[in-house]
Amino acid sequence: MAGGLEPHLEALRRELRGPAVLSVLIALVAVAITFLIWRFVQGRRSSRKAVLLLGLCDAGKTLLFARLLSGRYRDTQTSITDSSAVYRVSRDKSTNVTLIDLPGHESLRLQFLERFKAAARAIVFVVDSVAFQREVKDVAEFLYQVLVDSTVLRNAPALLIACNKQDVTMAKSAKLIQQQLEKELNTLRVTRSAAPTSLDGSATGGPAQLGKKGKDFDFSQLPMKVEFVECSARGSKGEEGEADLEGLEKWLVKVA
């Protein structure tokens, strides 16, 4: 019996040494490596649970922070430190993110961003839609500093530009704000002559290339997904009314 099986076993051994089997083994190894890389990336992303609220002073970040958490209006003042709280994005209590409101003062904002940027799953960059026309250069400068940071580029957190104070008649639309920011960021990347320093204090060896070389900058060229929403932390009825944050709340559900 054993002698009769020997020719078949030898043929099987030859098949296992053949190119077809080798190709299958290589394919299986490639799939396994891809799966491990995917698990690693997903693990790193799931460990980042913070949503950072950034913007200039008086953009409305702190009131927006309070409205998201309690729904109620409250008087605010310029922040000199961070505030954080767990935000439930849905009725499912297991789905939540940590909202972190960072100071917008020029002397503080980068040092606080440095502290929290590695934990950011997403960034909400709050813009004062009423004061935007006179603040556009300052807004673009801060946003540029965020976008060329090596950690932000590497992690590519989702980015929302929240065009706040839409309850005011003179507020600029999200579309106009997007167009003006793209124009200013394009100018910044062209005119920035000195090699910038990243938020972690290390020289980058030259400006990070925003967008595609040789083309005018637009947000679709960034490694992270960028969206714009119009909102009002104060609300059309002021202190007694509700905030208009529907677009922001839907976005938070999506990125959680």
PDB file of C-alpha atoms in Angstrom:
ATOM      1  CA  MET A   1       0.000   0.000   0.000  1.00  0.00           C
ATOM      2  CA  ALA A   2       2.755   2.439   1.004  1.00  0.00           C
ATOM      3  CA  GLY A   3       4.622   1.686  -2.227  1.00  0.00           C
ATOM      4  CA  GLY A   4       1.498   2.441  -4.258  1.00  0.00           C
ATOM      5  CA  LEU A   5       1.053   5.843  -2.596  1.00  0.00           C
ATOM      6  CA  GLU A   6       4.659   6.916  -3.001  1.00  0.00           C
ATOM      7  CA  PRO A   7       4.334   8.126  -6.629  1.00  0.00           C
ATOM      8  CA  HIS A   8       1.302  10.251  -5.661  1.00  0.00           C
ATOM      9  CA  LEU A   9       3.119  11.762  -2.669  1.00  0.00           C
ATOM     10  CA  GLU A  10       6.101  12.611  -4.816  1.00  0.00           C
ATOM     11  CA  ALA A  11       3.852  14.326  -7.360  1.00  0.00           C
ATOM     12  CA  LEU A  12       2.245  16.365  -4.542  1.00  0.00           C
ATOM     13  CA  ARG A  13       5.685  17.405  -3.309  1.00  0.00           C
ATOM     14  CA  ARG A  14       6.587  18.619  -6.794  1.00  0.00           C
ATOM     15  CA  GLU A  15       3.315  20.584  -7.013  1.00  0.00           C
ATOM     16  CA  LEU A  16       3.994  22.295  -3.677  1.00  0.00           C
ATOM     17  CA  ARG A  17       7.384  23.383  -4.977  1.00  0.00           C
ATOM     18  CA  GLY A  18       5.879  24.742  -8.187  1.00  0.00           C
ATOM     19  CA  PRO A  19       5.494  28.417  -9.207  1.00  0.00           C
ATOM     20  CA  ALA A  20       1.688  28.405  -8.796  1.00  0.00           C
ATOM     21  CA  VAL A  21       1.895  27.515  -5.101  1.00  0.00           C
ATOM     22  CA  LEU A  22       4.672  30.067  -4.594  1.00  0.00           C
ATOM     23  CA  SER A  23       2.446  32.756  -6.099  1.00  0.00           C
ATOM     24  CA  VAL A  24      -0.391  31.796  -3.740  1.00  0.00           C
ATOM     25  CA  LEU A  25       1.934  31.944  -0.729  1.00  0.00           C
ATOM     26  CA  ILE A  26       3.233  35.372  -1.764  1.00  0.00           C
ATOM     27  CA  ALA A  27      -0.334  36.623  -2.179  1.00  0.00           C
ATOM     28  CA  LEU A  28      -1.305  35.329   1.279  1.00  0.00           C
ATOM     29  CA  VAL A  29       1.714  37.018   2.861  1.00  0.00           C
ATOM     30  CA  ALA A  30       0.834  40.294   1.109  1.00  0.00           C
ATOM     31  CA  VAL A  31      -2.757  40.100   2.382  1.00  0.00           C
ATOM     32  CA  ALA A  32      -1.545  39.386   5.918  1.00  0.00           C
ATOM     33  CA  ILE A  33       0.847  42.370   5.865  1.00  0.00           C
ATOM     34  CA  THR A  34      -1.874  44.662   4.497  1.00  0.00           C
ATOM     35  CA  PHE A  35      -4.247  43.534   7.243  1.00  0.00           C
ATOM     36  CA  LEU A  36      -1.648  44.164   9.948  1.00  0.00           C
ATOM     37  CA  ILE A  37      -0.916  47.658   8.586  1.00  0.00           C
ATOM     38  CA  TRP A  38      -4.646  48.419   8.469  1.00  0.00           C
ATOM     39  CA  ARG A  39      -5.075  47.252  12.066  1.00  0.00           C
ATOM     40  CA  PHE A  40      -2.125  49.395  13.137  1.00  0.00           C
ATOM     41  CA  VAL A  41      -3.508  52.512  11.424  1.00  0.00           C
ATOM     42  CA  GLN A  42      -6.999  51.904  12.819  1.00  0.00           C
ATOM     43  CA  GLY A  43      -5.554  51.380  16.288  1.00  0.00           C
ATOM     44  CA  ARG A  44      -3.674  54.661  16.121  1.00  0.00           C
ATOM     45  CA  ARG A  45      -6.782  56.487  14.916  1.00  0.00           C
ATOM     46  CA  SER A  46      -9.019  54.973  17.612  1.00  0.00           C
ATOM     47  CA  SER A  47      -6.551  56.152  20.257  1.00  0.00           C
ATOM     48  CA  ARG A  48      -7.114  59.736  19.086  1.00  0.00           C
ATOM     49  CA  LYS A  49     -10.407  60.783  20.635  1.00  0.00           C
ATOM     50  CA  ALA A  50      -9.998  64.566  20.883  1.00  0.00           C
ATOM     51  CA  VAL A  51     -11.801  67.166  18.800  1.00  0.00           C
ATOM     52  CA  LEU A  52      -9.895  70.446  19.093  1.00  0.00           C
ATOM     53  CA  LEU A  53     -11.692  73.796  18.875  1.00  0.00           C
ATOM     54  CA  LEU A  54      -9.287  76.338  17.358  1.00  0.00           C
ATOM     55  CA  GLY A  55      -9.600  79.903  16.153  1.00  0.00           C
ATOM     56  CA  LEU A  56      -8.758  83.519  16.884  1.00  0.00           C
ATOM     57  CA  CYS A  57      -9.909  85.346  20.011  1.00  0.00           C
ATOM     58  CA  ASP A  58     -13.623  86.221  20.002  1.00  0.00           C
ATOM     59  CA  ALA A  59     -14.467  83.763  17.227  1.00  0.00           C
ATOM     60  CA  GLY A  60     -17.008  82.164  19.579  1.00  0.00           C
ATOM     61  CA  LYS A  61     -15.214  78.912  20.427  1.00  0.00           C
ATOM     62  CA  THR A  62     -16.051  78.911  24.148  1.00  0.00           C
ATOM     63  CA  LEU A  63     -19.755  79.656  23.650  1.00  0.00           C
ATOM     64  CA  LEU A  64     -19.881  76.993  20.953  1.00  0.00           C
ATOM     65  CA  PHE A  65     -18.197  74.574  23.398  1.00  0.00           C
ATOM     66  CA  ALA A  66     -20.796  75.387  26.081  1.00  0.00           C
ATOM     67  CA  ARG A  67     -23.727  75.090  23.681  1.00  0.00           C
ATOM     68  CA  LEU A  68     -22.626  71.675  22.452  1.00  0.00           C
ATOM     69  CA  LEU A  69     -22.324  70.353  25.979  1.00  0.00           C
ATOM     70  CA  SER A  70     -25.397  71.859  27.667  1.00  0.00           C
ATOM     71  CA  GLY A  71     -27.425  73.559  24.964  1.00  0.00           C
ATOM     72  CA  ARG A  72     -27.614  76.654  27.152  1.00  0.00           C
ATOM     73  CA  TYR A  73     -26.287  80.138  26.529  1.00  0.00           C
ATOM     74  CA  ARG A  74     -23.713  81.559  28.906  1.00  0.00           C
ATOM     75  CA  ASP A  75     -21.539  84.650  28.973  1.00  0.00           C
ATOM     76  CA  THR A  76     -17.918  83.927  28.116  1.00  0.00           C
ATOM     77  CA  GLN A  77     -14.604  85.720  28.278  1.00  0.00           C
ATOM     78  CA  THR A  78     -11.262  85.297  26.552  1.00  0.00           C
ATOM     79  CA  SER A  79      -9.785  81.944  27.579  1.00  0.00           C
ATOM     80  CA  ILE A  80      -6.261  81.698  28.940  1.00  0.00           C
ATOM     81  CA  THR A  81      -6.273  77.925  29.365  1.00  0.00           C
ATOM     82  CA  ASP A  82      -7.889  74.886  27.795  1.00  0.00           C
ATOM     83  CA  SER A  83     -11.266  73.411  28.720  1.00  0.00           C
ATOM     84  CA  SER A  84     -12.247  69.826  27.983  1.00  0.00           C
ATOM     85  CA  ALA A  85     -15.304  67.606  28.398  1.00  0.00           C
ATOM     86  CA  VAL A  86     -16.737  64.381  27.018  1.00  0.00           C
ATOM     87  CA  TYR A  87     -19.314  64.981  24.303  1.00  0.00           C
ATOM     88  CA  ARG A  88     -21.893  62.297  23.507  1.00  0.00           C
ATOM     89  CA  VAL A  89     -22.399  62.393  19.762  1.00  0.00           C
ATOM     90  CA  SER A  90     -25.561  60.272  19.852  1.00  0.00           C
ATOM     91  CA  ARG A  91     -27.964  58.549  22.194  1.00  0.00           C
ATOM     92  CA  ASP A  92     -25.579  55.619  22.210  1.00  0.00           C
ATOM     93  CA  LYS A  93     -23.564  56.532  25.301  1.00  0.00           C
ATOM     94  CA  SER A  94     -20.590  54.514  24.094  1.00  0.00           C
ATOM     95  CA  THR A  95     -20.080  56.895  21.166  1.00  0.00           C
ATOM     96  CA  ASN A  96     -18.281  59.985  22.349  1.00  0.00           C
ATOM     97  CA  VAL A  97     -15.349  62.290  21.761  1.00  0.00           C
ATOM     98  CA  THR A  98     -13.440  64.677  23.997  1.00  0.00           C
ATOM     99  CA  LEU A  99     -14.048  68.293  23.074  1.00  0.00           C
ATOM    100  CA  ILE A 100     -11.097  70.547  23.903  1.00  0.00           C
ATOM    101  CA  ASP A 101     -11.498  74.327  23.675  1.00  0.00           C
ATOM    102  CA  LEU A 102      -8.069  75.934  23.185  1.00  0.00           C
ATOM    103  CA  PRO A 103      -7.202  79.597  23.812  1.00  0.00           C
ATOM    104  CA  GLY A 104      -7.179  81.789  20.730  1.00  0.00           C
ATOM    105  CA  HIS A 105      -4.800  84.474  21.955  1.00  0.00           C
ATOM    106  CA  GLU A 106      -1.778  84.814  19.690  1.00  0.00           C
ATOM    107  CA  SER A 107       0.696  84.259  22.541  1.00  0.00           C
ATOM    108  CA  LEU A 108      -1.026  81.064  23.733  1.00  0.00           C
ATOM    109  CA  ARG A 109      -2.661  79.224  20.854  1.00  0.00           C
ATOM    110  CA  LEU A 110       0.382  77.447  19.408  1.00  0.00           C
ATOM    111  CA  GLN A 111       1.691  76.301  22.783  1.00  0.00           C
ATOM    112  CA  PHE A 112      -1.689  74.727  23.637  1.00  0.00           C
ATOM    113  CA  LEU A 113      -1.994  73.208  20.176  1.00  0.00           C
ATOM    114  CA  GLU A 114       1.433  71.671  20.678  1.00  0.00           C
ATOM    115  CA  ARG A 115       0.120  69.958  23.805  1.00  0.00           C
ATOM    116  CA  PHE A 116      -2.955  68.391  22.224  1.00  0.00           C
ATOM    117  CA  LYS A 117      -2.295  68.006  18.492  1.00  0.00           C
ATOM    118  CA  ALA A 118      -1.155  64.365  18.664  1.00  0.00           C
ATOM    119  CA  ALA A 119      -4.471  63.340  20.266  1.00  0.00           C
ATOM    120  CA  ALA A 120      -6.636  65.081  17.663  1.00  0.00           C
ATOM    121  CA  ARG A 121      -9.092  62.902  15.782  1.00  0.00           C
ATOM    122  CA  ALA A 122     -10.565  66.053  14.278  1.00  0.00           C
ATOM    123  CA  ILE A 123     -10.168  69.837  14.340  1.00  0.00           C
ATOM    124  CA  VAL A 124     -12.915  72.459  14.335  1.00  0.00           C
ATOM    125  CA  PHE A 125     -11.441  75.770  13.207  1.00  0.00           C
ATOM    126  CA  VAL A 126     -13.932  78.453  14.262  1.00  0.00           C
ATOM    127  CA  VAL A 127     -14.141  81.643  12.185  1.00  0.00           C
ATOM    128  CA  ASP A 128     -15.937  84.865  13.104  1.00  0.00           C
ATOM    129  CA  SER A 129     -18.015  85.345   9.950  1.00  0.00           C
ATOM    130  CA  VAL A 130     -18.779  88.973  10.839  1.00  0.00           C
ATOM    131  CA  ALA A 131     -15.192  90.103  11.461  1.00  0.00           C
ATOM    132  CA  PHE A 132     -13.741  87.822   8.782  1.00  0.00           C
ATOM    133  CA  GLN A 133     -13.051  90.484   6.156  1.00  0.00           C
ATOM    134  CA  ARG A 134     -10.728  92.417   8.455  1.00  0.00           C
ATOM    135  CA  GLU A 135      -9.255  89.325  10.124  1.00  0.00           C
ATOM    136  CA  VAL A 136      -8.725  87.171   7.029  1.00  0.00           C
ATOM    137  CA  LYS A 137      -4.929  87.511   7.043  1.00  0.00           C
ATOM    138  CA  ASP A 138      -4.673  86.566  10.736  1.00  0.00           C
ATOM    139  CA  VAL A 139      -7.091  83.658  10.266  1.00  0.00           C
ATOM    140  CA  ALA A 140      -5.123  82.375   7.270  1.00  0.00           C
ATOM    141  CA  GLU A 141      -1.812  82.757   9.116  1.00  0.00           C
ATOM    142  CA  PHE A 142      -2.998  80.631  12.053  1.00  0.00           C
ATOM    143  CA  LEU A 143      -4.582  78.047   9.773  1.00  0.00           C
ATOM    144  CA  TYR A 144      -1.372  77.888   7.723  1.00  0.00           C
ATOM    145  CA  GLN A 145       0.659  77.195  10.881  1.00  0.00           C
ATOM    146  CA  VAL A 146      -1.677  74.329  11.708  1.00  0.00           C
ATOM    147  CA  LEU A 147      -1.625  72.834   8.220  1.00  0.00           C
ATOM    148  CA  VAL A 148       2.183  72.807   7.806  1.00  0.00           C
ATOM    149  CA  ASP A 149       2.746  71.103  11.163  1.00  0.00           C
ATOM    150  CA  SER A 150       4.353  67.687  10.696  1.00  0.00           C
ATOM    151  CA  THR A 151       2.095  65.918  13.224  1.00  0.00           C
ATOM    152  CA  VAL A 152      -1.071  67.326  11.689  1.00  0.00           C
ATOM    153  CA  LEU A 153       0.107  66.377   8.198  1.00  0.00           C
ATOM    154  CA  ARG A 154       0.996  62.860   9.322  1.00  0.00           C
ATOM    155  CA  ASN A 155      -2.228  62.149  11.249  1.00  0.00           C
ATOM    156  CA  ALA A 156      -4.467  64.085   8.828  1.00  0.00           C
ATOM    157  CA  PRO A 157      -7.361  64.692  11.267  1.00  0.00           C
ATOM    158  CA  ALA A 158     -10.687  65.666   9.715  1.00  0.00           C
ATOM    159  CA  LEU A 159     -10.947  69.459   9.507  1.00  0.00           C
ATOM    160  CA  LEU A 160     -14.110  71.532   9.774  1.00  0.00           C
ATOM    161  CA  ILE A 161     -14.135  75.283   9.174  1.00  0.00           C
ATOM    162  CA  ALA A 162     -17.073  76.447  11.314  1.00  0.00           C
ATOM    163  CA  CYS A 163     -18.266  79.821  10.012  1.00  0.00           C
ATOM    164  CA  ASN A 164     -19.800  81.145  13.232  1.00  0.00           C
ATOM    165  CA  LYS A 165     -22.104  84.123  13.989  1.00  0.00           C
ATOM    166  CA  GLN A 166     -24.335  83.524  10.984  1.00  0.00           C
ATOM    167  CA  ASP A 167     -27.208  85.077  12.950  1.00  0.00           C
ATOM    168  CA  VAL A 168     -25.699  88.521  12.242  1.00  0.00           C
ATOM    169  CA  THR A 169     -26.798  90.234   9.020  1.00  0.00           C
ATOM    170  CA  MET A 170     -23.259  91.198   7.982  1.00  0.00           C
ATOM    171  CA  ALA A 171     -21.888  87.654   8.330  1.00  0.00           C
ATOM    172  CA  LYS A 172     -19.937  86.357   5.339  1.00  0.00           C
ATOM    173  CA  SER A 173     -21.071  83.091   3.764  1.00  0.00           C
ATOM    174  CA  ALA A 174     -19.119  79.851   4.059  1.00  0.00           C
ATOM    175  CA  LYS A 175     -18.510  79.902   0.298  1.00  0.00           C
ATOM    176  CA  LEU A 176     -16.926  83.360   0.386  1.00  0.00           C
ATOM    177  CA  ILE A 177     -14.860  82.446   3.454  1.00  0.00           C
ATOM    178  CA  GLN A 178     -13.573  79.327   1.691  1.00  0.00           C
ATOM    179  CA  GLN A 179     -12.596  81.285  -1.417  1.00  0.00           C
ATOM    180  CA  GLN A 180     -10.810  84.005   0.565  1.00  0.00           C
ATOM    181  CA  LEU A 181      -8.948  81.498   2.741  1.00  0.00           C
ATOM    182  CA  GLU A 182      -7.770  79.553  -0.293  1.00  0.00           C
ATOM    183  CA  LYS A 183      -6.501  82.782  -1.840  1.00  0.00           C
ATOM    184  CA  GLU A 184      -4.674  83.861   1.333  1.00  0.00           C
ATOM    185  CA  LEU A 185      -3.167  80.403   1.952  1.00  0.00           C
ATOM    186  CA  ASN A 186      -1.953  80.311  -1.631  1.00  0.00           C
ATOM    187  CA  THR A 187      -0.254  83.695  -1.108  1.00  0.00           C
ATOM    188  CA  LEU A 188       1.301  82.518   2.163  1.00  0.00           C
ATOM    189  CA  ARG A 189       2.857  79.410   0.675  1.00  0.00           C
ATOM    190  CA  VAL A 190       4.349  81.438  -2.188  1.00  0.00           C
ATOM    191  CA  THR A 191       5.693  84.345  -0.146  1.00  0.00           C
ATOM    192  CA  ARG A 192       6.919  82.479   2.941  1.00  0.00           C
ATOM    193  CA  SER A 193      10.674  82.809   2.408  1.00  0.00           C
ATOM    194  CA  ALA A 194      12.181  81.644   5.723  1.00  0.00           C
ATOM    195  CA  ALA A 195      12.043  77.977   6.674  1.00  0.00           C
ATOM    196  CA  PRO A 196       9.239  77.708   9.243  1.00  0.00           C
ATOM    197  CA  THR A 197       9.508  76.028  12.585  1.00  0.00           C
ATOM    198  CA  SER A 198       6.952  73.327  13.288  1.00  0.00           C
ATOM    199  CA  LEU A 199       4.794  73.417  16.394  1.00  0.00           C
ATOM    200  CA  ASP A 200       7.152  70.979  18.105  1.00  0.00           C
ATOM    201  CA  GLY A 201      10.028  73.430  17.651  1.00  0.00           C
ATOM    202  CA  SER A 202      11.939  71.515  14.977  1.00  0.00           C
ATOM    203  CA  ALA A 203      12.996  73.051  11.702  1.00  0.00           C
ATOM    204  CA  THR A 204      11.217  71.637   8.706  1.00  0.00           C
ATOM    205  CA  GLY A 205      13.902  72.581   6.199  1.00  0.00           C
ATOM    206  CA  GLY A 206      11.453  74.731   4.240  1.00  0.00           C
ATOM    207  CA  PRO A 207       7.709  75.270   3.957  1.00  0.00           C
ATOM    208  CA  ALA A 208       5.603  72.145   3.735  1.00  0.00           C
ATOM    209  CA  GLN A 209       4.027  72.020   0.298  1.00  0.00           C
ATOM    210  CA  LEU A 210       0.333  72.737   0.643  1.00  0.00           C
ATOM    211  CA  GLY A 211      -1.556  71.328  -2.281  1.00  0.00           C
ATOM    212  CA  LYS A 212      -0.115  70.573  -5.667  1.00  0.00           C
ATOM    213  CA  LYS A 213       3.006  72.270  -6.930  1.00  0.00           C
ATOM    214  CA  GLY A 214       2.348  74.603  -9.819  1.00  0.00           C
ATOM    215  CA  LYS A 215      -1.375  74.879  -9.081  1.00  0.00           C
ATOM    216  CA  ASP A 216      -3.315  77.421  -7.057  1.00  0.00           C
ATOM    217  CA  PHE A 217      -4.116  76.073  -3.619  1.00  0.00           C
ATOM    218  CA  ASP A 218      -7.515  74.704  -2.721  1.00  0.00           C
ATOM    219  CA  PHE A 219      -8.604  72.647   0.267  1.00  0.00           C
ATOM    220  CA  SER A 220      -9.307  69.503  -1.765  1.00  0.00           C
ATOM    221  CA  GLN A 221      -5.523  69.092  -2.214  1.00  0.00           C
ATOM    222  CA  LEU A 222      -4.855  68.528   1.508  1.00  0.00           C
ATOM    223  CA  PRO A 223      -4.291  65.039   2.976  1.00  0.00           C
ATOM    224  CA  MET A 224      -7.223  65.510   5.380  1.00  0.00           C
ATOM    225  CA  LYS A 225     -10.887  65.901   4.486  1.00  0.00           C
ATOM    226  CA  VAL A 226     -11.944  69.543   4.844  1.00  0.00           C
ATOM    227  CA  GLU A 227     -15.535  70.713   5.147  1.00  0.00           C
ATOM    228  CA  PHE A 228     -17.240  74.076   5.766  1.00  0.00           C
ATOM    229  CA  VAL A 229     -20.438  74.721   7.717  1.00  0.00           C
ATOM    230  CA  GLU A 230     -22.357  77.825   8.675  1.00  0.00           C
ATOM    231  CA  CYS A 231     -23.411  77.985  12.323  1.00  0.00           C
ATOM    232  CA  SER A 232     -24.378  80.290  15.152  1.00  0.00           C
ATOM    233  CA  ALA A 233     -23.432  79.552  18.746  1.00  0.00           C
ATOM    234  CA  ARG A 234     -25.549  82.485  19.900  1.00  0.00           C
ATOM    235  CA  GLY A 235     -28.595  81.705  17.780  1.00  0.00           C
ATOM    236  CA  SER A 236     -30.992  84.010  16.000  1.00  0.00           C
ATOM    237  CA  LYS A 237     -32.943  84.719  19.200  1.00  0.00           C
ATOM    238  CA  GLY A 238     -29.899  85.476  21.312  1.00  0.00           C
ATOM    239  CA  GLU A 239     -29.630  84.313  24.904  1.00  0.00           C
ATOM    240  CA  GLU A 240     -33.209  83.037  25.067  1.00  0.00           C
ATOM    241  CA  GLY A 241     -33.073  80.992  21.866  1.00  0.00           C
ATOM    242  CA  GLU A 242     -31.345  77.861  20.691  1.00  0.00           C
ATOM    243  CA  ALA A 243     -28.032  77.751  18.898  1.00  0.00           C
ATOM    244  CA  ASP A 244     -27.886  76.817  15.226  1.00  0.00           C
ATOM    245  CA  LEU A 245     -25.336  74.001  15.298  1.00  0.00           C
ATOM    246  CA  GLU A 246     -27.042  71.318  13.234  1.00  0.00           C
ATOM    247  CA  GLY A 247     -24.308  71.115  10.593  1.00  0.00           C
ATOM    248  CA  LEU A 248     -21.587  70.925  13.234  1.00  0.00           C
ATOM    249  CA  GLU A 249     -23.426  68.258  15.235  1.00  0.00           C
ATOM    250  CA  LYS A 250     -23.908  66.095  12.138  1.00  0.00           C
ATOM    251  CA  TRP A 251     -20.214  66.422  11.335  1.00  0.00           C
ATOM    252  CA  LEU A 252     -19.247  65.360  14.883  1.00  0.00           C
ATOM    253  CA  VAL A 253     -21.382  62.228  14.523  1.00  0.00           C
ATOM    254  CA  LYS A 254     -19.580  61.450  11.271  1.00  0.00           C
ATOM    255  CA  VAL A 255     -16.036  61.831  12.652  1.00  0.00           C
ATOM    256  CA  ALA A 256     -16.617  60.183  16.065  1.00  0.00           C
TER     257      ALA A 256
END
